[in-house]
Coordinates of C-alpha atoms in Angstrom, one line a residue:
X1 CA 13.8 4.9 -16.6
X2 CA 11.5 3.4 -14.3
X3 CA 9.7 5.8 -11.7
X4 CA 9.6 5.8 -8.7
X5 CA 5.7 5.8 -7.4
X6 CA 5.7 4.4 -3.8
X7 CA 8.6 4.7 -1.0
X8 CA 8.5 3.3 2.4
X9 CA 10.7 4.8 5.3
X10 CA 10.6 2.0 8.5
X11 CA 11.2 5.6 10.7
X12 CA 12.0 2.9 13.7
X13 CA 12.0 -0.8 14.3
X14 CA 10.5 0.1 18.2
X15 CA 6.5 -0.8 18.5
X16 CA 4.3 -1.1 20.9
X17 CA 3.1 -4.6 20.2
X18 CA 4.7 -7.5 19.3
X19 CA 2.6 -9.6 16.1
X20 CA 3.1 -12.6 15.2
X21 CA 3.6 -11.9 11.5
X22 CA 6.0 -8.8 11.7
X23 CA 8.6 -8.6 9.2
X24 CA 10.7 -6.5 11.1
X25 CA 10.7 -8.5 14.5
X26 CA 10.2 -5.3 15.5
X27 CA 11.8 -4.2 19.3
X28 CA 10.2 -3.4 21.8
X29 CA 8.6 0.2 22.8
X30 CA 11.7 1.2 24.6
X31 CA 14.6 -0.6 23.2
X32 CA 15.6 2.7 21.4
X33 CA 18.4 1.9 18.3
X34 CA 20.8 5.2 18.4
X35 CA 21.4 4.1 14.8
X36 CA 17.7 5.2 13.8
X37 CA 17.7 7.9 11.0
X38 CA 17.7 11.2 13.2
X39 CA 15.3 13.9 12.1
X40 CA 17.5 16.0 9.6
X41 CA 18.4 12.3 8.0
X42 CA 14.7 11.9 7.6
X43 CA 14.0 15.0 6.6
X44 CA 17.4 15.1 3.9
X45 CA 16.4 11.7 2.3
X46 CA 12.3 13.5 1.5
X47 CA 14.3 16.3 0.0
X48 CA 16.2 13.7 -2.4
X49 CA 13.3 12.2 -3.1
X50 CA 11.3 15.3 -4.2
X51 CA 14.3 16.0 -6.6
X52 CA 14.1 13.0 -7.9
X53 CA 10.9 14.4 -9.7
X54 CA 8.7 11.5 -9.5
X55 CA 5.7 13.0 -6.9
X56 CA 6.6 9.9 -4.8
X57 CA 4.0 8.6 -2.0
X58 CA 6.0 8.2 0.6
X59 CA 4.8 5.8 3.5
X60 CA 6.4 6.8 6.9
X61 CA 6.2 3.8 8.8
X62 CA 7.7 1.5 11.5
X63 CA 7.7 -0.6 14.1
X64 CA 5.0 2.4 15.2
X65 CA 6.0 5.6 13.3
X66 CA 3.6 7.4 16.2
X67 CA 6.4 6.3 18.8
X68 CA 8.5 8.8 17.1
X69 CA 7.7 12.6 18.2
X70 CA 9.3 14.3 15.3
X71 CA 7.0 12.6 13.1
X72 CA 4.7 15.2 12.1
X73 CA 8.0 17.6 11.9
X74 CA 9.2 14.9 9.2
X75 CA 5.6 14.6 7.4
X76 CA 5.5 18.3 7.4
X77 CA 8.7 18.6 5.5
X78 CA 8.1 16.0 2.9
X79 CA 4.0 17.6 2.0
X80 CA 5.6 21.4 1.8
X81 CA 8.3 19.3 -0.6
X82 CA 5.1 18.6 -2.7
X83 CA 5.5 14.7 -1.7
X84 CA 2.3 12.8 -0.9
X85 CA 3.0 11.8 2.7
X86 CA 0.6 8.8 4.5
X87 CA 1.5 6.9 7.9
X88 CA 1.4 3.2 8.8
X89 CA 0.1 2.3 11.9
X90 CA -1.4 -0.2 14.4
X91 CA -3.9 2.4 15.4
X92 CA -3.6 2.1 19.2
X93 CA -1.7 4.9 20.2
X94 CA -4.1 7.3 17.9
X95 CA -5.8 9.7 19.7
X96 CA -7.8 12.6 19.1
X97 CA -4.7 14.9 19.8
X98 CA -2.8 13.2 16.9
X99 CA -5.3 12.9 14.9
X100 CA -5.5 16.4 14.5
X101 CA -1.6 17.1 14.4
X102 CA -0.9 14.7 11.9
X103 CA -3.6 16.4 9.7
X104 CA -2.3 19.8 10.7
X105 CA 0.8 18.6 9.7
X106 CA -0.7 17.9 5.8
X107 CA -0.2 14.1 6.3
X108 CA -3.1 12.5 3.2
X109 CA -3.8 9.7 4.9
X110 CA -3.4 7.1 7.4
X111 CA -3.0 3.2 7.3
X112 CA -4.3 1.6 9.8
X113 CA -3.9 -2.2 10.7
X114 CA -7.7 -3.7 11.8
X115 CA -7.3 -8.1 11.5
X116 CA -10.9 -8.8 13.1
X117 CA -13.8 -7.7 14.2
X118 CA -14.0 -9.7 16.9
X119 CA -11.5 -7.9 19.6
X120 CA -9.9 -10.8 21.3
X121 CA -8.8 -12.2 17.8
X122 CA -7.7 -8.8 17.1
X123 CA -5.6 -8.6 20.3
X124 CA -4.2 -12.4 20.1
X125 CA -2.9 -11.3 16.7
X126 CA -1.7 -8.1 17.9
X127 CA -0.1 -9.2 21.6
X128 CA -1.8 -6.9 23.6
X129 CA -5.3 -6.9 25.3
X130 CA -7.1 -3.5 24.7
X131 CA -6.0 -3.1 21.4
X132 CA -8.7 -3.7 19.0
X133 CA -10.7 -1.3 21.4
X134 CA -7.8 1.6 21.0
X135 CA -7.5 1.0 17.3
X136 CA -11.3 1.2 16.8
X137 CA -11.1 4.6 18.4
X138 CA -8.2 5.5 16.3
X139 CA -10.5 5.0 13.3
X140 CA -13.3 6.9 14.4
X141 CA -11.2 9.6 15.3
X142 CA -9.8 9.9 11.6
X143 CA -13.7 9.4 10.5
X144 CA -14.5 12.5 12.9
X145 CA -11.9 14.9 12.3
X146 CA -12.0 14.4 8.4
X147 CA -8.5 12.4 7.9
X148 CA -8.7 10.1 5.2
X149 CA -8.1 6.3 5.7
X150 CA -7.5 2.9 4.5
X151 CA -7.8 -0.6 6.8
X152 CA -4.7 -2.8 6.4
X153 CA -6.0 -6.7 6.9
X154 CA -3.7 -9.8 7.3
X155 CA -5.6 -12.8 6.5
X156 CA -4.3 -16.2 7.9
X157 CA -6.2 -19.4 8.7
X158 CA -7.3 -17.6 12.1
X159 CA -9.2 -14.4 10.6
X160 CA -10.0 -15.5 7.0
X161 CA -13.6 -16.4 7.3
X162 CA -13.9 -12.6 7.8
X163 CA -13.1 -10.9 5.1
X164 CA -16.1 -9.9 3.8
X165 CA -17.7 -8.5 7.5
X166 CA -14.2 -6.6 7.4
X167 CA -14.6 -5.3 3.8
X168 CA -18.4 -4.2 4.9
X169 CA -17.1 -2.6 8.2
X170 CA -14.8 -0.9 5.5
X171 CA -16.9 0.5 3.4
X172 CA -19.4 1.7 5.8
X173 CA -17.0 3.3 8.1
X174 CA -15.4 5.4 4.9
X175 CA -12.1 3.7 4.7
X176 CA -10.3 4.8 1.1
X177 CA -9.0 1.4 0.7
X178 CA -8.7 -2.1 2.3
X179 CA -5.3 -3.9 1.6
X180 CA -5.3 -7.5 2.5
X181 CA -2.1 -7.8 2.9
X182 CA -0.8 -12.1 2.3
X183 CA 2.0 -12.9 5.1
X184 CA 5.2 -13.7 3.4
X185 CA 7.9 -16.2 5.8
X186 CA 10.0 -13.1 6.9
X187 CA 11.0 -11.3 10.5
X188 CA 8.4 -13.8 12.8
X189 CA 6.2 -14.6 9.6
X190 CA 8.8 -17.1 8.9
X191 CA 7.1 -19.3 12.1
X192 CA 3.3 -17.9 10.7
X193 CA 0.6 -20.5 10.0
X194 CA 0.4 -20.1 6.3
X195 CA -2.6 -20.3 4.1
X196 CA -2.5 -23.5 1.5
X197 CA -2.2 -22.9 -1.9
X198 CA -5.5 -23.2 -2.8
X199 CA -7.2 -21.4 -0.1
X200 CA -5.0 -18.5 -0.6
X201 CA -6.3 -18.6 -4.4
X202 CA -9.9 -18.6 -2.7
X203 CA -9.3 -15.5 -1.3
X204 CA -8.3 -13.8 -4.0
X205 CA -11.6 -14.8 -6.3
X206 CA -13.3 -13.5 -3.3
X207 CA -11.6 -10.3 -3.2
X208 CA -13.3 -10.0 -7.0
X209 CA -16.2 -10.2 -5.6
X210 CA -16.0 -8.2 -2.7
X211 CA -14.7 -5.2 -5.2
X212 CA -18.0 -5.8 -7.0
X213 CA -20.0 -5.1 -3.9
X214 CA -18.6 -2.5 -2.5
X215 CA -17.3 -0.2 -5.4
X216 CA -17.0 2.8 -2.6
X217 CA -13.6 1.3 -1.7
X218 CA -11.2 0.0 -3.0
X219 CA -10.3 -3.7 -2.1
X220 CA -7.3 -5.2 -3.4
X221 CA -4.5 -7.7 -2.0
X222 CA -0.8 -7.1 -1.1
X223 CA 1.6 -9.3 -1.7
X224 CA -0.4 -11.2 -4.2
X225 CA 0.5 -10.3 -7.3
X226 CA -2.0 -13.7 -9.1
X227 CA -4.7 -11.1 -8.2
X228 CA -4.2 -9.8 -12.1
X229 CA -4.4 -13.2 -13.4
X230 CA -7.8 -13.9 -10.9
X231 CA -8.8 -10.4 -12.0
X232 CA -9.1 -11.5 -15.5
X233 CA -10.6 -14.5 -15.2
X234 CA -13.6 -13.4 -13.6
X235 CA -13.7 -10.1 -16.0
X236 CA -13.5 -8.3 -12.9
X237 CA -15.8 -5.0 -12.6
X238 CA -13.2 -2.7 -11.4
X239 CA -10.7 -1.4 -14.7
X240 CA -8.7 -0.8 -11.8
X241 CA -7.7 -4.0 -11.2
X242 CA -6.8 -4.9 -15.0
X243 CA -5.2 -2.2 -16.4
X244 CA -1.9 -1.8 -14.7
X245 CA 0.0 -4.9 -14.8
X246 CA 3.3 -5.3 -13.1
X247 CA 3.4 -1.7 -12.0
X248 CA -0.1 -2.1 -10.2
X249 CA -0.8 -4.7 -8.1
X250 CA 1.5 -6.7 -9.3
X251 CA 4.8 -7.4 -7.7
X252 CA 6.1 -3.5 -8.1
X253 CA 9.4 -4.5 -5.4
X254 CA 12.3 -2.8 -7.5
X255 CA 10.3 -1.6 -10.2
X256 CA 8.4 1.3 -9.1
X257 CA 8.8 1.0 -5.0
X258 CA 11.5 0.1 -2.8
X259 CA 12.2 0.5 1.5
X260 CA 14.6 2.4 3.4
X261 CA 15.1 0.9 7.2
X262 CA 15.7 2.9 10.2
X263 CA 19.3 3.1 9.8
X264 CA 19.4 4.1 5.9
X265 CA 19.5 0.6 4.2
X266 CA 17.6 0.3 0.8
X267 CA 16.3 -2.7 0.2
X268 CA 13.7 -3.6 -2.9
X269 CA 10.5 -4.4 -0.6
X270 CA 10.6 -5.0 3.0
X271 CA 10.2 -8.4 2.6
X272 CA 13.7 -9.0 0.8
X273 CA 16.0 -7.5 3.4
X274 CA 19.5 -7.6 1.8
X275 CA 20.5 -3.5 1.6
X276 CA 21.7 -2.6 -1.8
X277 CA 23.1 0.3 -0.1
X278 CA 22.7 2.9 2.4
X279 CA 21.3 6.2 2.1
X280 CA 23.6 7.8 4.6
X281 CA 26.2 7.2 2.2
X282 CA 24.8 6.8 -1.3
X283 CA 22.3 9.4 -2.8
X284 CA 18.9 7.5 -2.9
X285 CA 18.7 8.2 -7.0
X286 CA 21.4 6.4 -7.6
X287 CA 20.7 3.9 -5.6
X288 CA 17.6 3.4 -7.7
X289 CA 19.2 4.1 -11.0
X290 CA 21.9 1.9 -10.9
X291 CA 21.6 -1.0 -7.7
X292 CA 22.5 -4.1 -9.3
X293 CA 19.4 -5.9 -7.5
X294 CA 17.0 -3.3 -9.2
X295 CA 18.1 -4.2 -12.4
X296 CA 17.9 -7.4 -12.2
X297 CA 14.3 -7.2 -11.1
X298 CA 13.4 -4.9 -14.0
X299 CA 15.2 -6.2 -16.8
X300 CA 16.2 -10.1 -15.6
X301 CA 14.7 -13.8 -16.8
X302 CA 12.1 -14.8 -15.0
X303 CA 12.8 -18.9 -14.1
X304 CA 10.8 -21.8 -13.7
X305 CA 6.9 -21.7 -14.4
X306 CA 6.9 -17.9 -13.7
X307 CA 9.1 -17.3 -16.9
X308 CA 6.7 -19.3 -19.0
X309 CA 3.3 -18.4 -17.5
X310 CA 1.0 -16.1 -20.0
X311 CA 0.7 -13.6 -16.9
X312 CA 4.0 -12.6 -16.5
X313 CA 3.7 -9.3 -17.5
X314 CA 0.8 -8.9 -15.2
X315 CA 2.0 -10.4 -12.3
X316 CA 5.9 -11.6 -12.2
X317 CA 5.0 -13.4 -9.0
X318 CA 6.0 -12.6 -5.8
X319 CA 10.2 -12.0 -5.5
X320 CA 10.2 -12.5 -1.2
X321 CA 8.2 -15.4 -1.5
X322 CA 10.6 -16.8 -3.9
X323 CA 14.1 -15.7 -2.1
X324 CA 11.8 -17.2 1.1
X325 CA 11.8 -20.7 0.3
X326 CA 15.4 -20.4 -0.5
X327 CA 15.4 -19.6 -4.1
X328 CA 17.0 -17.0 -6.5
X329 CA 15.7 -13.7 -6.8
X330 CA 13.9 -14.1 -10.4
X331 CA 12.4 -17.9 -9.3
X332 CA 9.0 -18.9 -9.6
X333 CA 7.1 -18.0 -7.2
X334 CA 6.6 -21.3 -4.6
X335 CA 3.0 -19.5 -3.4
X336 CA 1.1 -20.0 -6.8
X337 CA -1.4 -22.8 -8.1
X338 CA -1.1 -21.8 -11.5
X339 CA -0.1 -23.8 -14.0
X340 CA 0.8 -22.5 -17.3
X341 CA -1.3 -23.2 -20.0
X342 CA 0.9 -22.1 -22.6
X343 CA -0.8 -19.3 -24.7
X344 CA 1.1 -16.2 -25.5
X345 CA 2.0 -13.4 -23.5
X346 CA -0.8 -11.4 -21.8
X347 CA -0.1 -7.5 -22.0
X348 CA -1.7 -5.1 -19.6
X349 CA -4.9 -3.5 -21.3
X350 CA -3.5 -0.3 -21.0
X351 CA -0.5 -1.0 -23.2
X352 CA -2.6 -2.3 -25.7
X353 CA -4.8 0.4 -25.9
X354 CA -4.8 3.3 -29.0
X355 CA -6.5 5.7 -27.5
X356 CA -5.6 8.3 -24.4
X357 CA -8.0 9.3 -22.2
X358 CA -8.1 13.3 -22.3
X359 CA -9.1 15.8 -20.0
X360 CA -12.0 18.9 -20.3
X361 CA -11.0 22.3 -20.0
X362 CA -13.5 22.6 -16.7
X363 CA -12.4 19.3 -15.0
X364 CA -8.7 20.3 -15.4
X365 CA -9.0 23.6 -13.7
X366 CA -11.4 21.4 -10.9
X367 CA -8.1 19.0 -10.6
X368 CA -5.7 22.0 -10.3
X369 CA -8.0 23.2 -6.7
X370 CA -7.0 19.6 -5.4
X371 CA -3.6 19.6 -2.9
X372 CA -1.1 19.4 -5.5
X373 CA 0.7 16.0 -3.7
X374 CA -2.7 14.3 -4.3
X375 CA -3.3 15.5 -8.3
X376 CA -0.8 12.3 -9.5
X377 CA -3.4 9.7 -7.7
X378 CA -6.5 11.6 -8.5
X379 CA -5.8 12.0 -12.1
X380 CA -5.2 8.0 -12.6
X381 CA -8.4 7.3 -10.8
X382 CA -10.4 9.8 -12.7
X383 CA -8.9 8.3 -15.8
X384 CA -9.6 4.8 -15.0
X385 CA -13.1 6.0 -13.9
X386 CA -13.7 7.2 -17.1
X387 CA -12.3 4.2 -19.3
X388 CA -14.9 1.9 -17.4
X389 CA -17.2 4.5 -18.2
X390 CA -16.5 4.0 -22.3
X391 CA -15.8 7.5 -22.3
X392 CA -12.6 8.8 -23.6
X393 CA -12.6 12.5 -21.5
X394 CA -12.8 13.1 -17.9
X395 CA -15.5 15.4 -17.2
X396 CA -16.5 17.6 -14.1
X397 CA -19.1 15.3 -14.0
X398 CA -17.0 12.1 -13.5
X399 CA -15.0 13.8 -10.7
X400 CA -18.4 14.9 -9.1
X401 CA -19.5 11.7 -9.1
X402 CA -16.7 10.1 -8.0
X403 CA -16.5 12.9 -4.9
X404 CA -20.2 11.9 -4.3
X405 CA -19.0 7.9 -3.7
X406 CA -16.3 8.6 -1.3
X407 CA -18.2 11.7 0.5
X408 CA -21.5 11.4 0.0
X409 CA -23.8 14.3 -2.0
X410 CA -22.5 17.0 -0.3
X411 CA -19.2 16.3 -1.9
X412 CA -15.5 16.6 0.3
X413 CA -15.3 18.5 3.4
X414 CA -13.9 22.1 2.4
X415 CA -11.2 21.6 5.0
X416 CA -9.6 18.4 4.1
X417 CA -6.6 18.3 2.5

């Protein structure tokens, strides 16, 4: 049965900008759809995911999630569920005062879209002047009030020189994570200057690097599942970036995540936008247990030089870029270089592997004081920390150290979480 690891909810299509590369097209701030998921909906499809059993993260997003005031009711509901809860947003309408309720409300993170450094690039990508001002003091906010964060990136031909000043503004400011997220021709992407083929594979061998110089926080693409095969071929640092295969960074769309809209359609990413069915209607376990389009994506042929590459277990190529351009769903993937060389299949490590990492009796009871909707993604860091380590235990000293990168010697602020 495959789990489910990673849910996003679109809570609304209305935003408060209008970006070029949007998937959604989203509407505008007050073009309010009466069709939206009301509050108990919301709050009824967390509860059917928690009994599910799978310690989903669940990604409330939009549109601009912060446009919806019963947000922090619906985050509240899905943590006291035991369900890791983090937000998506643009960052410009975070203030202090939300800052602090979305925390209050036990939200684990926030996601928060940053494309340059330089602000008028930032607000020509994002359609409104003042923006890359607002969602700078967004950040800083979270970075003051102790509410962990990760910088969401979209690299096009306009902003991709930066990448490394953005993964260095990343990692000193104390983001978690930067996702560089690759536009796929969906919503008003489907006008987007794309990246060629082989500056998009640039990118990604920089991303390798990048990873190796700032091993603080995490940097990985989205919606660029080659990233394992790149991974490998430069023996990447990071175990983190080569153990996982397709339920890692590659292309996880029906596999271990899927998307509910606004009005209760489930679709496989938000990039493919068919609904295989509607929550209101349907109980979202079944949806996932039985949706013809979900089992076609975990059990169907691959086609084309995607079925035939040596990576395909790693990566599987990306399935919206491939519907996209007008393919099938299981097509190659129109956005890779790669040509297959024809060796055998390569597995991920981790399936390969004979040995389990274990856990001490003292770094066990140290997990068990972490928020309990956070122990599923701590454990699998720890465990990858330790297998890059040689070591086949997680200690109290690998979790110390590992609190020392992210916090700094004094270790995690006693009231986070």
């Amino acid at each position: 049965m495959n789990e489910l690891s990673l849910l996003a909810i679109n809570l609304t299509r209305r935003c408060n900008l209008a970006c070029p590369h949007c998937y959604l097209d989203a509407d505008s701030l007050n073009e309010t759809n009466k069709e939206e998921l009301g509050t108990y909906e919301a709050c009824d499809l967390l509860a059917q995911v928690a009994k599910m059993g799978y310690s989903t993260m669940v990604v409330l997003t939009g549109g601009e999630p912060l446009v919806r005031q019963d947000l922090e009711q619906i985050a509240r509901y899905g943590v006291d569920l035991g369900l890791p809860i983090v937000v998506g947003t643009n960052g410009v309408m975070l203030n202090r005062k939300r800052v602090r309720s979305l925390k209050a409300a036990g939200v684990s993170g926030l996601g928060i879209s940053l494309d340059s450094l330089d602000p008028s690039c930032h607000d020509r990508f994002r359609g409104l002047p003042g923006a890359w001002h607002k969602t700078m003091a967004g950040i800083d906010h979270c970075r003051r009030e102790g509410l962990d964060f990760q910088l969401h990136f979209t690299v096009t031909t306009e902003n991709a020189h930066e990448l490394a000043e953005v993964a260095q503004f990343a990692a000193s400011s104390g983001a978690r994570v930067l996702n560089v997220f690759f536009v796929i021709c969906t919503g008003r992407g489907a006008t987007h200057n794309q990246l060629s083929l082989q500056r998009h594979e640039e990118i990604l061998e920089e991303l390798v690097t990048l990873q190796r110089q700032h091993p603080q926080c995490i940097v990985r693409p989205r919606c660029a599942p080659q990233f394992k095969r790149v991974s490998l071929g430069q023996k990447s640092a990071s175990a983190i970036n080569l153990i996982s295969g397709r339920e890692g960074d590659g292309c996880i769309a029906g596999l271990h995540y899927c998307r509910v809209t606004s009005t209760g359609d489930v679709t496989p990413c938000p990039y493919l936008s068919e609904s295989i069915g509607n929550v209101r209607n349907t109980q979202i376990a079944d949806l996932w247990n039985d949706a013809p389009a979900f089992k076609t994506l975990r059990e169907g042929t691959l086609s084309g030089k995607c079925g035939v590459c040596e990576f395909r277990e790693l990566c599987g190529g990306c399935r919206a870029a491939a519907v996209a351009a007008g393919g099938a769903l299981m097509d190659q993937d129109p956005g890779c270089v790669y040509q297959p060389m024809g060796g055998g299949t390569i597995v991920p490590l981790l399936a390969g592997a004979n040995s389990t990492i274990s856990w001490t009796p003292a770094a066990q009871s140290r997990l068990a004081r972490v928020p309990a909707s956070l122990q599923k993604m701590l454990r699998k860091r720890a465990e990858v920390f330790a297998r890059e380590k040689g070591h086949s235990a997680v200690t109290v000293e690998h979790l110390k150290t590992m609190a020392a990168r992210r916090f700094g010697p004094a270790g995690p602020p006693r009231n986070s979480g």
